[in-house]
Coordinates of N, CA and C and ligand atoms in Angstrom, one line a residue:
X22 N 15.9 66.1 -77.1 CA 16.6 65.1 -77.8 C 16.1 63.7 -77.4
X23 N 15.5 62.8 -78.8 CA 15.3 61.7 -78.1 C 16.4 60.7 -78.3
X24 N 16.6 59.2 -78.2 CA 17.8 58.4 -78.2 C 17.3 56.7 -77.7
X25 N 17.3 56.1 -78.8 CA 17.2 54.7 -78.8 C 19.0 54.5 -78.5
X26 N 18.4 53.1 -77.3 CA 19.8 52.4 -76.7 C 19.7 50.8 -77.2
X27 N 20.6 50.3 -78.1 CA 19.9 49.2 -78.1 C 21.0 48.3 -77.2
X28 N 20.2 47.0 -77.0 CA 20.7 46.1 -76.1 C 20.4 47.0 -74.8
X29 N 19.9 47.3 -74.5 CA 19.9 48.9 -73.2 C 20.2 47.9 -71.9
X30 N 19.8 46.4 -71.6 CA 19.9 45.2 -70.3 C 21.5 45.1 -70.2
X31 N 22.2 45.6 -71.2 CA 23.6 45.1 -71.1 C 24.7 46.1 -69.9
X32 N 25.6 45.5 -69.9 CA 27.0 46.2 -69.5 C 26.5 47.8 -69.5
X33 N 27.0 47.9 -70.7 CA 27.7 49.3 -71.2 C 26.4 50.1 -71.3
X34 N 25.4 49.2 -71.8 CA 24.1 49.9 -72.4 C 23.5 50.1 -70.7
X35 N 23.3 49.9 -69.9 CA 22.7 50.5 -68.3 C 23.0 51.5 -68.3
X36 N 24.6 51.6 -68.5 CA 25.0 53.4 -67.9 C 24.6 54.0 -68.8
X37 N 25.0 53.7 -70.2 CA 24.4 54.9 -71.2 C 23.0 55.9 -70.9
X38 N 21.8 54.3 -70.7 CA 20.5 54.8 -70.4 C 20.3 55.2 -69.3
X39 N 21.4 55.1 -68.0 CA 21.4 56.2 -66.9 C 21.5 57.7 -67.0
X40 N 23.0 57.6 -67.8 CA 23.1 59.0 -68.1 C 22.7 59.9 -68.5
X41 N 21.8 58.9 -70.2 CA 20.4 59.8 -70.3 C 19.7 60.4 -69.4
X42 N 19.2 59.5 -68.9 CA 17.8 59.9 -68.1 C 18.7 60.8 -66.9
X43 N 19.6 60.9 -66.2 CA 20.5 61.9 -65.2 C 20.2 63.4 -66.3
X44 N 20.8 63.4 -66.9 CA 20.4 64.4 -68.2 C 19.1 64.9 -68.9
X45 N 18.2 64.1 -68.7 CA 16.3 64.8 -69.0 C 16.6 64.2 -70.1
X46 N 17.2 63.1 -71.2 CA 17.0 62.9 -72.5 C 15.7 61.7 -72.1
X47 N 15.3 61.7 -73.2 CA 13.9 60.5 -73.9 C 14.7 59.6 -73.8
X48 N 14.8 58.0 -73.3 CA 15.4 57.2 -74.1 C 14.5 55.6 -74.5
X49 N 14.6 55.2 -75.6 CA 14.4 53.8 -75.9 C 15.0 52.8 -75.5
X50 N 14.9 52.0 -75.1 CA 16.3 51.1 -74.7 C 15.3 49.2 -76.0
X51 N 16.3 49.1 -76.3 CA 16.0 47.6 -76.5 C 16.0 46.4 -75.7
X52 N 15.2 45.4 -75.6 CA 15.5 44.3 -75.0 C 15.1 43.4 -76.0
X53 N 15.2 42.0 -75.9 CA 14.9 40.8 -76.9 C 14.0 40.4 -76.7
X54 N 14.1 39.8 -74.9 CA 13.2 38.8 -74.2 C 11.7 39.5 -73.9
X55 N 10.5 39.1 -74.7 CA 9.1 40.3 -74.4 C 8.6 39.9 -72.8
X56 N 9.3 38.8 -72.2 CA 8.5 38.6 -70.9 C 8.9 40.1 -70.0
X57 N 10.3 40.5 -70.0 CA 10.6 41.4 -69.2 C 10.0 42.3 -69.7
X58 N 9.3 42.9 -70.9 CA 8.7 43.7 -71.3 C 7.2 43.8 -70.5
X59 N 7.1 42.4 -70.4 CA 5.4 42.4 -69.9 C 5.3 42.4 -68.1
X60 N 6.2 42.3 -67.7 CA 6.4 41.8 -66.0 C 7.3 43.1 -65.6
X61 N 6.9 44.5 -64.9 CA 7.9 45.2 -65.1 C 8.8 45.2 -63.6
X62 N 8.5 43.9 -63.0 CA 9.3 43.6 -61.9 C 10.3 42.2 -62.2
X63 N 10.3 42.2 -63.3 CA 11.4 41.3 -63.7 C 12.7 41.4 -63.0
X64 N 13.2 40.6 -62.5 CA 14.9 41.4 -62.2 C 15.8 41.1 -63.2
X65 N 15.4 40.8 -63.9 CA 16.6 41.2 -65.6 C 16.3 42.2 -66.2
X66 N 15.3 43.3 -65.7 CA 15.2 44.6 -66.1 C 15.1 45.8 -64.5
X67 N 15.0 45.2 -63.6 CA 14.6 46.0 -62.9 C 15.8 47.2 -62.4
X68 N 17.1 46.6 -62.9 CA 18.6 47.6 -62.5 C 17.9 49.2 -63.3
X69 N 17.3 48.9 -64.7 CA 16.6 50.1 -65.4 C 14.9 50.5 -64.9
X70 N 14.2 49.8 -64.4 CA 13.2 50.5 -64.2 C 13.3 51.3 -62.9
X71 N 14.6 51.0 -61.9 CA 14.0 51.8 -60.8 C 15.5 52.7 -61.2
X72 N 15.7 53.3 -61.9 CA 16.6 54.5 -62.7 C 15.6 55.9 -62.2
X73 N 16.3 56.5 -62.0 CA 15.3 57.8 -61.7 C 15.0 58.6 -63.2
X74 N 13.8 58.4 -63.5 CA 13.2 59.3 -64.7 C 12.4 58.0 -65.7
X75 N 13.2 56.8 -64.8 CA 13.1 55.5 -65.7 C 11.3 55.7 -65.8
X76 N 10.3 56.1 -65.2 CA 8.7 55.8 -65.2 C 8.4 56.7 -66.3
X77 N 9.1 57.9 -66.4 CA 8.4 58.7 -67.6 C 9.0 58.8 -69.0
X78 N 10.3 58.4 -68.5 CA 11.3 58.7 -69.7 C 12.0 57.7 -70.7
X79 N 11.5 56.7 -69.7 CA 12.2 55.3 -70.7 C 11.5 54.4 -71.2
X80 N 11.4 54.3 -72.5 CA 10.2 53.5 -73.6 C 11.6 51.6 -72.9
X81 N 10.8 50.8 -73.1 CA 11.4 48.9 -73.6 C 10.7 48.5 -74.8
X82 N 11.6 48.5 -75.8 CA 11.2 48.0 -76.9 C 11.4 46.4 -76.8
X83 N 10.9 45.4 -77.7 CA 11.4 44.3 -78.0 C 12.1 44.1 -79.3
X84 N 13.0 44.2 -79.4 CA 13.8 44.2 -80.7 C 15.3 43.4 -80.9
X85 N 15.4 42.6 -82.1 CA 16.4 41.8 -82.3 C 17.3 42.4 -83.7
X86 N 18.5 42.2 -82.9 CA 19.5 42.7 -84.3 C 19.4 42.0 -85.8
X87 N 18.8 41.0 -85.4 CA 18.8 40.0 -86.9 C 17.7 40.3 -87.7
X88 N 16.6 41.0 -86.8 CA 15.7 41.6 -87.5 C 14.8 42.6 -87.9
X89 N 14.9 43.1 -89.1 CA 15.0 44.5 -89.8 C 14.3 44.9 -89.5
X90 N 13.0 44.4 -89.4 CA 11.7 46.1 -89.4 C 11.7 45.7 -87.5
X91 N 12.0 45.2 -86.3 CA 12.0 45.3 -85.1 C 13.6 46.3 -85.0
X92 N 14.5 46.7 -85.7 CA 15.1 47.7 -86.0 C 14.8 49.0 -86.1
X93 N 14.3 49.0 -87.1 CA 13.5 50.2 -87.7 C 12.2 50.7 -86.6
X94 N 11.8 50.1 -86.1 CA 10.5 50.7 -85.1 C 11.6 51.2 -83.7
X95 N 12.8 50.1 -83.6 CA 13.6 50.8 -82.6 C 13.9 52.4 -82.7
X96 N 14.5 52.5 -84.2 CA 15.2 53.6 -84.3 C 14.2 54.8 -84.6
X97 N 13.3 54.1 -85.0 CA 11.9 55.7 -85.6 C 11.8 56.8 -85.0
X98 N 11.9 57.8 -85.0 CA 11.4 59.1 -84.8 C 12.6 59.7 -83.7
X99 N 14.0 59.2 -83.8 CA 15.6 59.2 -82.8 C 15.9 60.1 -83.4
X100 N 16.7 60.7 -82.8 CA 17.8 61.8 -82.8 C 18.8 61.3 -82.9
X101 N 19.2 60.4 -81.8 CA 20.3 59.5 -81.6 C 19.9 58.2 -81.5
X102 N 21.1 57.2 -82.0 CA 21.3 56.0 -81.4 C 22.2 55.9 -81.2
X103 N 22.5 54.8 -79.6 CA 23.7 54.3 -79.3 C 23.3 52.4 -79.5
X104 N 24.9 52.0 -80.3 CA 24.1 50.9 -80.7 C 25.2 49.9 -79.8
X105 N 24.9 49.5 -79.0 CA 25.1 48.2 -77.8 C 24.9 47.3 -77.9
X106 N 24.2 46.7 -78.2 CA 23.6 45.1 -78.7 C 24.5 44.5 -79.3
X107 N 24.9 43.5 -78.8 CA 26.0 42.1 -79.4 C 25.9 41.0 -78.8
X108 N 26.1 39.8 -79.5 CA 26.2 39.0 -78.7 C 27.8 38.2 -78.3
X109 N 28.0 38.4 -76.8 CA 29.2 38.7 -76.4 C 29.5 37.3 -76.5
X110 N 30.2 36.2 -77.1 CA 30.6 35.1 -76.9 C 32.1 34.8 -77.6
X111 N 33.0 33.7 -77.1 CA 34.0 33.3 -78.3 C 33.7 32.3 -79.2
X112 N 32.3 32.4 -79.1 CA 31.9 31.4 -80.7 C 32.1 32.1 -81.8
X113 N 32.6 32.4 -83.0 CA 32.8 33.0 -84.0 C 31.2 32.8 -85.0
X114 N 30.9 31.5 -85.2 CA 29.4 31.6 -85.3 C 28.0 32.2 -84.6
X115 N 28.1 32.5 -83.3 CA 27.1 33.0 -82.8 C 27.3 34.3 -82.5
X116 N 28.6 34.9 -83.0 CA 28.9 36.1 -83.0 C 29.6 36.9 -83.5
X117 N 29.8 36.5 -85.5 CA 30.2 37.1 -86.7 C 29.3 37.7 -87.1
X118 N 28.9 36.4 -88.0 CA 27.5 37.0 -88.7 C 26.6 37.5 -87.7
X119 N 25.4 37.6 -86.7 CA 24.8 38.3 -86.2 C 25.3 39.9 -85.9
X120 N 27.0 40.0 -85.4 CA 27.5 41.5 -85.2 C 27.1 42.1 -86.3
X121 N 27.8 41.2 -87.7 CA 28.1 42.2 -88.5 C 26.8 42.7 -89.2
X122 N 25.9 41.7 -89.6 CA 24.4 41.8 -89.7 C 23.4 42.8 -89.1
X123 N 23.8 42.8 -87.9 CA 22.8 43.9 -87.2 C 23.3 45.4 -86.7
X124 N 25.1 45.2 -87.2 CA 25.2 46.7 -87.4 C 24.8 47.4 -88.3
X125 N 24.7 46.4 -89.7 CA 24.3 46.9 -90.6 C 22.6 48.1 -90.7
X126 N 22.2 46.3 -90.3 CA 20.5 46.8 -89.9 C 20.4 47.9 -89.2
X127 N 21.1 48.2 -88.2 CA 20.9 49.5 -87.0 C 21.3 50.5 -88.2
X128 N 22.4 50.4 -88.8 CA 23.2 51.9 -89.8 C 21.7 51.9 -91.2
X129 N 21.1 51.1 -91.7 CA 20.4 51.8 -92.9 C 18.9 51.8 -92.0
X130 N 19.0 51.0 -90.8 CA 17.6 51.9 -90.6 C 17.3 53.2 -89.7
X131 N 18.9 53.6 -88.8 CA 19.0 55.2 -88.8 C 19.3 56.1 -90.2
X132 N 20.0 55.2 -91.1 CA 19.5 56.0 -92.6 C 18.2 56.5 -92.9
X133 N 17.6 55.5 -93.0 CA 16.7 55.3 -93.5 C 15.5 56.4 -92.4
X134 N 15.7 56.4 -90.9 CA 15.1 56.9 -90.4 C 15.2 58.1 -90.3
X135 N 16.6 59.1 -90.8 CA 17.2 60.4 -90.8 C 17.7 60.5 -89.2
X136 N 18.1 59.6 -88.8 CA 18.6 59.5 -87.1 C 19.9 60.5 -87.5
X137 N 20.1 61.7 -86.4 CA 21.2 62.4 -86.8 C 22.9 61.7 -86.4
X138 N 22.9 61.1 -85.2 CA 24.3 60.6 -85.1 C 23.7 58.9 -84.4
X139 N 24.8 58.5 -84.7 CA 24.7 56.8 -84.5 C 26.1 56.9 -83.8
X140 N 26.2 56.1 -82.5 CA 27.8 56.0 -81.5 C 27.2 54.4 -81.5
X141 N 28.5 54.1 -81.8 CA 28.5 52.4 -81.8 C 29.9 51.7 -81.1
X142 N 30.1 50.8 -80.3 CA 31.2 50.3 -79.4 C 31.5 49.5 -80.7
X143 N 33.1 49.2 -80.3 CA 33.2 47.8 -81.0 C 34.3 46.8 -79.7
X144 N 35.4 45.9 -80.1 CA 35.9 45.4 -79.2 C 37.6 45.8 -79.4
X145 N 37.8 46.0 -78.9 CA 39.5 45.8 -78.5 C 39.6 44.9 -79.2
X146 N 39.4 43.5 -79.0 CA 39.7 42.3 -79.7 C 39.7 42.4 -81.4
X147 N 38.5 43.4 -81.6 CA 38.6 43.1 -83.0 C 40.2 43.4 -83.9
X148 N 40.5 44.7 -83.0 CA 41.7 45.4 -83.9 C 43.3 45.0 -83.2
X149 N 43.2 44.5 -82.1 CA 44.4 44.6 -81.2 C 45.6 43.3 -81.7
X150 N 45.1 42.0 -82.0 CA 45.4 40.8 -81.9 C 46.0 40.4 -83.2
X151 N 47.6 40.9 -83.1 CA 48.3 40.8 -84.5 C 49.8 40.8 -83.4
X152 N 50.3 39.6 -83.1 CA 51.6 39.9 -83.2 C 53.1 40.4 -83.7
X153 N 52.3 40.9 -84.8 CA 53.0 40.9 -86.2 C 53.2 43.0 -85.8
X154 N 52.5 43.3 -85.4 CA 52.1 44.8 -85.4 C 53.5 45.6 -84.3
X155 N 53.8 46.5 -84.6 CA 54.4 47.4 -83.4 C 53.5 47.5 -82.3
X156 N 53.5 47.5 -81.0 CA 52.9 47.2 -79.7 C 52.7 48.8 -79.5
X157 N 53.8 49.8 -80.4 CA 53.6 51.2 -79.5 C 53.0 52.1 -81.2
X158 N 52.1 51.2 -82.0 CA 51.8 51.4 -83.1 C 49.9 51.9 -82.4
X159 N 49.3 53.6 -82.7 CA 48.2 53.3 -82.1 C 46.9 52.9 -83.0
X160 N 45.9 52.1 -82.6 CA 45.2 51.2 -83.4 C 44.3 51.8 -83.8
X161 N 43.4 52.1 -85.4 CA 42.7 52.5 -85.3 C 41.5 51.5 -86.7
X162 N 40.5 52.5 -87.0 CA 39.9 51.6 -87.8 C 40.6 50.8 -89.5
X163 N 41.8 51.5 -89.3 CA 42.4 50.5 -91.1 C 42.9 49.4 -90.0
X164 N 42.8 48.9 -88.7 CA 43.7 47.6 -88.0 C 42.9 46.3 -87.9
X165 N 43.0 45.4 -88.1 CA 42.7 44.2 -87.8 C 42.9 43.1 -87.3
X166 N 42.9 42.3 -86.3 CA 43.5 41.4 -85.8 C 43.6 39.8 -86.5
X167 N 44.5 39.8 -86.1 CA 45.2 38.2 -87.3 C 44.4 37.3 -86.4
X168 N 43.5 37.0 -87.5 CA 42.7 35.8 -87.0 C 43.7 34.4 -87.3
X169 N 44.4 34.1 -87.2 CA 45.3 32.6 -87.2 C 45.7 33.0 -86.1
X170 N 46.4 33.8 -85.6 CA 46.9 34.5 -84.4 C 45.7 33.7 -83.5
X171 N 44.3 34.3 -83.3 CA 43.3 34.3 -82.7 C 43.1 33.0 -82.3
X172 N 43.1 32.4 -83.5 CA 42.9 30.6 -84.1 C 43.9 29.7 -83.2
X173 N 45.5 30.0 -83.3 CA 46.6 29.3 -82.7 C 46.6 29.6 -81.1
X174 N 45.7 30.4 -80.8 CA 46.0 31.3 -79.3 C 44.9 30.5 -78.6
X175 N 43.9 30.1 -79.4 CA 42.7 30.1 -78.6 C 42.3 31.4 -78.3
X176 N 42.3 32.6 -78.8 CA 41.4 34.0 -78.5 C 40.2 33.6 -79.0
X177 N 40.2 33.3 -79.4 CA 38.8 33.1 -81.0 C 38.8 31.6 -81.1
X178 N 37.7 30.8 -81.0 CA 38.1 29.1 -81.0 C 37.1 29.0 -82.8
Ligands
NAP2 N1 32.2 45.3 -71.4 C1 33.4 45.7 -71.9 O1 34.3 45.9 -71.1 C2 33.5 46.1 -73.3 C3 34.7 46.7 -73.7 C4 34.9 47.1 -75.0 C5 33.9 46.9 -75.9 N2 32.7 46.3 -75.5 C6 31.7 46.1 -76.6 O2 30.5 46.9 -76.2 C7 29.4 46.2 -76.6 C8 28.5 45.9 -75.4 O3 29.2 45.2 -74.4 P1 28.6 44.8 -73.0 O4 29.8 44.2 -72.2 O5 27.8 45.9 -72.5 O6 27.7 43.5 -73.4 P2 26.5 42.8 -72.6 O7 26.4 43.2 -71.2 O8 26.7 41.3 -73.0 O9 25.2 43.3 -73.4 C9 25.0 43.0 -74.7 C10 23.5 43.2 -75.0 O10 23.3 42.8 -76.3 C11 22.1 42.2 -76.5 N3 22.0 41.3 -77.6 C12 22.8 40.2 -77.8 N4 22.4 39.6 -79.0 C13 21.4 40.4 -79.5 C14 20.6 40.3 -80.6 N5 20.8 39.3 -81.6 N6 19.6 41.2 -80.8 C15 19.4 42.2 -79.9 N7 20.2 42.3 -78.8 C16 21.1 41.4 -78.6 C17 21.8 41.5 -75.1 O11 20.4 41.7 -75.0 P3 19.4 41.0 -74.0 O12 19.4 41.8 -72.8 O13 18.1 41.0 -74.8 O14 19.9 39.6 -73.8 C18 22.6 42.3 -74.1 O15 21.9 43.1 -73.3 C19 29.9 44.9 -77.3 O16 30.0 45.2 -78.7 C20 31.3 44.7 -76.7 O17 32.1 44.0 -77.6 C21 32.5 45.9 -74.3

């Protein structure tokens, strides 16, 4: 089985691409920045190159969620993607449109690539933040959080 990670530098996306590789899977991991790509002693990648399996088993792509065909070469020839990559901020501009954009991109180019399963995080934040809601109500994808809520609170500026 092989398995593109994107964002793979991040939080969530390190262990993913640990577990892989603990497990003998192939994995791709994304990064944005090409210098860490080129310098493999970077220390904004080195938590993943000294991974055990990391010398044989882990491809660094350079690839950006906003754009499609550095997508598509991510996801090519996958079994799996796990799709990680966001950019974590409370700017609503620097982190609407790009989410919603490049989940997209990641979902029609594992379409498009015949990737068998796609696992993708989203946030608490997105669905939780409704005062309006029962607290012992459990949350799922029809929920949404009241962005005025977000707006009055300062969650979301
Ligand atoms: N951490 C948590 O407790 C938690 C809880 C629930 C849900 N989540 C969700 O899980 C996901 C990952 O969270 P995290 O905490 O692991 O985040 P993180 O450490 O900030 O990692 C996010 C990664 O996304 C990459 N990225 C940002 N913008 C990108 C873009 N335009 N194109 C390509 N890559 C981009 C960054 O790549 P570079 O390395 O290239 O900068 C970074 O490595 C997010 O959707 C987050 O909302 C996180």
């Amino acid at each position: 089985m092989t398995n593109s990670v994107t964002g793979a530098r991040g939080f969530i996306a390190s262990w993913i691409v640990k577990d892989l590789l603990e497990k003998d899977y192939v994995a791709r991991g994304t990064v944005r920045n090409p210098a860490i790509l080129i310098n493999p002693d970077d220390p904004k990648n080195s938590h993943l190159r000294q991974l055990d399996g990391a010398d044989t088993r882990l491809q660094l792509l350079k690839a950006d969620l906003t754009n499609f065909g550095s997508i598509q070469s991510a996801v090519s020839g996958r079994d799996g993607v796990f799709h990680l990559a966001s950019p974590v901020t409370d700017d609503p501009v620097q982190m609407v449109d790009p989410s919603i954009q490049g989940t997209l991109n990641v979902l029609n180019a594992a379409l498009q690539a015949g990737v068998r399963r796609v696992v993708m995080t989203s946030s608490i934040g997105a669905v939780a933040m409704d005062l309006h809601r029962d607290p012992n109500v459990v949350v799922d994808e029809s929920c949404w959080s009241n962005l005025d809520y977000c707006k009055e609170t300062k969650v979301l500026r």
